[in-house]
PDB file of C-alpha atoms in Angstrom:
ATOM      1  CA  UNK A 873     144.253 102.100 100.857  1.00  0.00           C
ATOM      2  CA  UNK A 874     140.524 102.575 102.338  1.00  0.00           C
ATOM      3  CA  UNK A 875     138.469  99.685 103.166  1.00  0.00           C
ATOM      4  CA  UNK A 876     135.874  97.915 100.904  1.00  0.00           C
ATOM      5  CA  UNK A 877     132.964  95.782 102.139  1.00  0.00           C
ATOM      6  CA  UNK A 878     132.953  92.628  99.333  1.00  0.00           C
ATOM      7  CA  UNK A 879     129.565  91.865  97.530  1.00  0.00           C
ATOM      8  CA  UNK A 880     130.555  88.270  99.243  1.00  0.00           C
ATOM      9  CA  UNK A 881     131.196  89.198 102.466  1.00  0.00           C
ATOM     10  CA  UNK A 882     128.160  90.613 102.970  1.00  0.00           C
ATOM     11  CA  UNK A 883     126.438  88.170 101.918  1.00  0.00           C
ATOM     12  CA  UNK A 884     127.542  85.577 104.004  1.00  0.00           C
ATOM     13  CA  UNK A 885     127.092  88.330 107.122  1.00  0.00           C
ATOM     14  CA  UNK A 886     123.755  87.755 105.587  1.00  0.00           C
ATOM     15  CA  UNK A 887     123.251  84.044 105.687  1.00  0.00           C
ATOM     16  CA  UNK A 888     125.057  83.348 109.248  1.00  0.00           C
ATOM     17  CA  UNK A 889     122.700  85.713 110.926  1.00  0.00           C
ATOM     18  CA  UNK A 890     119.475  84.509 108.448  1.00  0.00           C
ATOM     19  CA  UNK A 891     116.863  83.150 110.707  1.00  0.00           C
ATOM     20  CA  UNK A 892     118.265  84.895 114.211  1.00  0.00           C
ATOM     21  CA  UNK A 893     115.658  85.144 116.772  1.00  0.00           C
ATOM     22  CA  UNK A 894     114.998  88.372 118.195  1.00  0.00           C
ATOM     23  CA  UNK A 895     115.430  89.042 121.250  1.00  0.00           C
ATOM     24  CA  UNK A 896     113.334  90.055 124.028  1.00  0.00           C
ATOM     25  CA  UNK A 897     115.327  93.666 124.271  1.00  0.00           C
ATOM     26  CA  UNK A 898     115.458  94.458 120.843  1.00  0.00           C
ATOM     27  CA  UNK A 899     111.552  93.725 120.603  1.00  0.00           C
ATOM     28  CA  UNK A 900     111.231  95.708 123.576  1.00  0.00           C
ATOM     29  CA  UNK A 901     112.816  98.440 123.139  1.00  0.00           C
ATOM     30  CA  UNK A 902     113.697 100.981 120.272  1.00  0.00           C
ATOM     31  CA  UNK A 903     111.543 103.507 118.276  1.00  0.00           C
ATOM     32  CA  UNK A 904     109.010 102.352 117.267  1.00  0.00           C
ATOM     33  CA  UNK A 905     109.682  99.071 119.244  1.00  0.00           C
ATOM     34  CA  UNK A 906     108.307  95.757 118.128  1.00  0.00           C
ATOM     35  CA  UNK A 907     106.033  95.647 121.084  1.00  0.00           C
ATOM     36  CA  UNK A 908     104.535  99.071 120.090  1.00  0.00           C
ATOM     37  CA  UNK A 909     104.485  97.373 116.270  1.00  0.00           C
ATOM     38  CA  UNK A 910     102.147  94.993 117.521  1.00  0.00           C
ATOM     39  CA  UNK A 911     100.028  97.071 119.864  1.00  0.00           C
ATOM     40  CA  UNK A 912      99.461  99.333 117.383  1.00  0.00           C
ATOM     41  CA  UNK A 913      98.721  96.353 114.045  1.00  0.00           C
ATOM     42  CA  UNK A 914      95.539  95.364 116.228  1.00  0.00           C
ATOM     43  CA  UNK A 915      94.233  98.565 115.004  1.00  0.00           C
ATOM     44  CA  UNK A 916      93.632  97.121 111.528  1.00  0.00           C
ATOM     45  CA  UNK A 917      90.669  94.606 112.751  1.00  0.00           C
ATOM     46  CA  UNK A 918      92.128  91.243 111.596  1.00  0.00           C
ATOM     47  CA  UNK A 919      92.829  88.085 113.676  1.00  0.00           C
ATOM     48  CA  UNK A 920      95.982  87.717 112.449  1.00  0.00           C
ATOM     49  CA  UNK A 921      96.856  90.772 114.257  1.00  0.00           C
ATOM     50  CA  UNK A 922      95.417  89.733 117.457  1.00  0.00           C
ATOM     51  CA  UNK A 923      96.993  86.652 117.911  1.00  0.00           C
ATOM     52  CA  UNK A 924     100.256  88.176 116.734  1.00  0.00           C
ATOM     53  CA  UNK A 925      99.503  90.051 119.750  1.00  0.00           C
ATOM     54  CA  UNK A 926      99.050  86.887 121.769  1.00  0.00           C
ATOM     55  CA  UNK A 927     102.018  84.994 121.013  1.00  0.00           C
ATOM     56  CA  UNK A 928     104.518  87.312 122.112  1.00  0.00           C
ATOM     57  CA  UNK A 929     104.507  86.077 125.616  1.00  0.00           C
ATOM     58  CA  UNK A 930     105.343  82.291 123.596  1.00  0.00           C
ATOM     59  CA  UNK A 931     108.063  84.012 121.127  1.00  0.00           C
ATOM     60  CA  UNK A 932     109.738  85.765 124.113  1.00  0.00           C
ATOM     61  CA  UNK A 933     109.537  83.142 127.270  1.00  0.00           C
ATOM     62  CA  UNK A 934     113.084  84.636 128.811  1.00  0.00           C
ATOM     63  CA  UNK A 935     111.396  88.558 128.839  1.00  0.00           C
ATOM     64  CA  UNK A 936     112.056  90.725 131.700  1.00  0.00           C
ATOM     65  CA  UNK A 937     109.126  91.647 134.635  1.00  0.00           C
ATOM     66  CA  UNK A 938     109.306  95.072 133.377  1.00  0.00           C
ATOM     67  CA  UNK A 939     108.408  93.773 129.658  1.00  0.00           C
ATOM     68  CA  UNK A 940     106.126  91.762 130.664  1.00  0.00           C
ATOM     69  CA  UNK A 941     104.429  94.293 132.581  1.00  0.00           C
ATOM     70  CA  UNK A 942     104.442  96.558 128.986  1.00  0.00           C
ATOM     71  CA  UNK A 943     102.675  93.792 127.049  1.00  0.00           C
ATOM     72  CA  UNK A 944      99.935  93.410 129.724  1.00  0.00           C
ATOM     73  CA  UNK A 945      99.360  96.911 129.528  1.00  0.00           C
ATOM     74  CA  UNK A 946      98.511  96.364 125.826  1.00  0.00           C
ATOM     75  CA  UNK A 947      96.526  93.348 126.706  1.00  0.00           C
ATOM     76  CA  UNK A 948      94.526  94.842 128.835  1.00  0.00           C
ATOM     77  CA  UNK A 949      93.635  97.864 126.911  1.00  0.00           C
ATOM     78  CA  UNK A 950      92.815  96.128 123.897  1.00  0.00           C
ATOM     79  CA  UNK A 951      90.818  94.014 126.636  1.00  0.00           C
ATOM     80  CA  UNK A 952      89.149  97.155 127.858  1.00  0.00           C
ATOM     81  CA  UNK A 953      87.458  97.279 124.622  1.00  0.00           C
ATOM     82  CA  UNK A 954      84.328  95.555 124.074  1.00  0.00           C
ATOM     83  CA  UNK A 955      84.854  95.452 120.157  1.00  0.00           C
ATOM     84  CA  UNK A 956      88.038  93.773 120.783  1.00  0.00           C
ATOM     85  CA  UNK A 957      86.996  91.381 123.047  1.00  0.00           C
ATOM     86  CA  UNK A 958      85.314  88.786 120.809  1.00  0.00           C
ATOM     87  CA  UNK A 959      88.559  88.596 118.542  1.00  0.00           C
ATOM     88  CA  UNK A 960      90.602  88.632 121.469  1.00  0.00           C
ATOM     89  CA  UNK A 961      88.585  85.120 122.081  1.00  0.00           C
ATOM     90  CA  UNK A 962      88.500  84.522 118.918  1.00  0.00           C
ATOM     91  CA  UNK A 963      91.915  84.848 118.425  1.00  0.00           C
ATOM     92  CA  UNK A 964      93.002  82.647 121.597  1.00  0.00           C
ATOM     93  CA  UNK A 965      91.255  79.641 119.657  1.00  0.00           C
ATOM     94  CA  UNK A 966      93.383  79.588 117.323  1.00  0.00           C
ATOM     95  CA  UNK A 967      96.809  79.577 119.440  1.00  0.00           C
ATOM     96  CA  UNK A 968      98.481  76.579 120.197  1.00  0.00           C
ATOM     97  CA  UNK A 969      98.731  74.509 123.456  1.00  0.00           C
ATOM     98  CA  UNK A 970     101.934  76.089 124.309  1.00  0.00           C
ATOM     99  CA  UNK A 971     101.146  79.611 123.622  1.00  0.00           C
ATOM    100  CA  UNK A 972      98.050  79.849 125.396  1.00  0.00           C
ATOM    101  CA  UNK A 973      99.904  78.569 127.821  1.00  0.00           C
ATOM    102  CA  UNK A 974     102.383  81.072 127.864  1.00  0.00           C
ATOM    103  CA  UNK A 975     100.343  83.837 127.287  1.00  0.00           C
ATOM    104  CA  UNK A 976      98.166  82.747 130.464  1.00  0.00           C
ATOM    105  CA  UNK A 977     101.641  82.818 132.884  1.00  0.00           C
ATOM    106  CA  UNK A 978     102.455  86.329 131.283  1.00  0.00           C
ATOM    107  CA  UNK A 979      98.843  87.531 132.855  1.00  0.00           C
ATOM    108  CA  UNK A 980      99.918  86.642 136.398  1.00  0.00           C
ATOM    109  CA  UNK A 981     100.147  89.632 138.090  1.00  0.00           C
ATOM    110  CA  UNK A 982     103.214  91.991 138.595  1.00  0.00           C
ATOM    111  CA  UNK A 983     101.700  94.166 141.332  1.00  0.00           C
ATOM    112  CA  UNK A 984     105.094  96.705 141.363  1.00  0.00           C
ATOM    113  CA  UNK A 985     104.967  96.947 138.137  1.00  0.00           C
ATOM    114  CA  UNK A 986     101.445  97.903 137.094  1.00  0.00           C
ATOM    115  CA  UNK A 987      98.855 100.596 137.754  1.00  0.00           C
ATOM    116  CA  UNK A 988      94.981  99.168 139.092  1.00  0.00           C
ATOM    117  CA  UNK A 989      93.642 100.006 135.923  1.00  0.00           C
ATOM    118  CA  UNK A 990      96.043  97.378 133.907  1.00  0.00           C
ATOM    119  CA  UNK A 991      95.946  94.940 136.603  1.00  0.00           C
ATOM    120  CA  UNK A 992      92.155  95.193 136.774  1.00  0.00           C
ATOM    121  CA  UNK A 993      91.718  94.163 133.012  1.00  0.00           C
ATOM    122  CA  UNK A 994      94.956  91.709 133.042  1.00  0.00           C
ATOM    123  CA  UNK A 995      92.688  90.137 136.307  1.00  0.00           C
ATOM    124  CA  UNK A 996      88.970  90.146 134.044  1.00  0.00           C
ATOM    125  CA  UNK A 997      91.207  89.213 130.956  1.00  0.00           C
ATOM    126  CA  UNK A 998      92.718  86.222 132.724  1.00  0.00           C
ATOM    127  CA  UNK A 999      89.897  85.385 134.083  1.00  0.00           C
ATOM    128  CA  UNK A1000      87.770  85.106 130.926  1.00  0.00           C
ATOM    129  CA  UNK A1001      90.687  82.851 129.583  1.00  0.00           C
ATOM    130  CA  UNK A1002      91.132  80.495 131.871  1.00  0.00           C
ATOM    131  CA  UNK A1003      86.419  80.047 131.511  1.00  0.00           C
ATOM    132  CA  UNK A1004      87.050  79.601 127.990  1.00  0.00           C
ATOM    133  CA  UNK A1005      86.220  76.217 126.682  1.00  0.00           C
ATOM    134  CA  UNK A1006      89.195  74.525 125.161  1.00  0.00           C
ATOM    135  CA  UNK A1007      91.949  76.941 126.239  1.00  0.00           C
ATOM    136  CA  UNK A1008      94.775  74.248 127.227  1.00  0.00           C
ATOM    137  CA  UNK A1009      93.394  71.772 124.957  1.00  0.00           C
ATOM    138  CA  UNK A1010      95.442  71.363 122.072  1.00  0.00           C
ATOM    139  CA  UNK A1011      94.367  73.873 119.211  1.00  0.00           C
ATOM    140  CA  UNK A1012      91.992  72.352 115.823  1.00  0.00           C
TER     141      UNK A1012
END
């Protein structure tokens, strides 16, 4: 007699893993990943998207050197844009405390791990962060 999967079983498979948090390595990684998701959702010109952007380094504070190092590359080329930059900015206003925070320890540098052109606009990009007015001041 084969196996059957019960309309019940599933779902409680469904409620004991509702609201999981995704990991680090399943954001990072796959095709497309969730990284590349959110690289690529910037495209569409909305704040929402940017700041989605900006709170991975708060969603994922246990991410490896080598992930980090793939969402600075992002940073820094939507950085490298100047029609980006304002809602980058823009965007950063509206994060709170803790995520800007985050997000400015995820633009130290990782020197092995990224090419001068990244860690030349993750240096300008940090940089213009850390002059903005309010940035570690708790968010309106």
């Amino acid at each position: 007699m084969g196996t059957t999967c019960r309309p019940w079983t599933l779902a409680l498979l469904a409620i004991l893993t509702a609201g999981c948090a995704e990991g680090a390595d399943d954001f990072f990684t796959g095709r497309p990943s969730g990284m590349a998701l959110a690289h690529n959702r910037v495209l569409d010109g909305s704040l929402a998207s940017m700041a989605e952007l900006l709170v991975i380094p708060a969603r994922f504070p246990a991410a490896t050197p080598v992930q980090r190092a793939q969402w600075q590359g992002s940073a820094a080329a939507w950085w490298a844009q100047p029609a980006t930059r304002v809602r980058l900015l823009k965007a950063v206003q509206g994060l709170e405390t803790r995520q800007r925070l985050a997000l400015l320890a995820w633009l130290a540098p990782l020197p092995d791990l990224t090419g001068p052109v990244t860690a030349d606009g993750v240096a300008e990009l940090a940089r213009a962060l850390e002059e903005a007015p309010g940035l570690t001041a708790p968010a309106r």
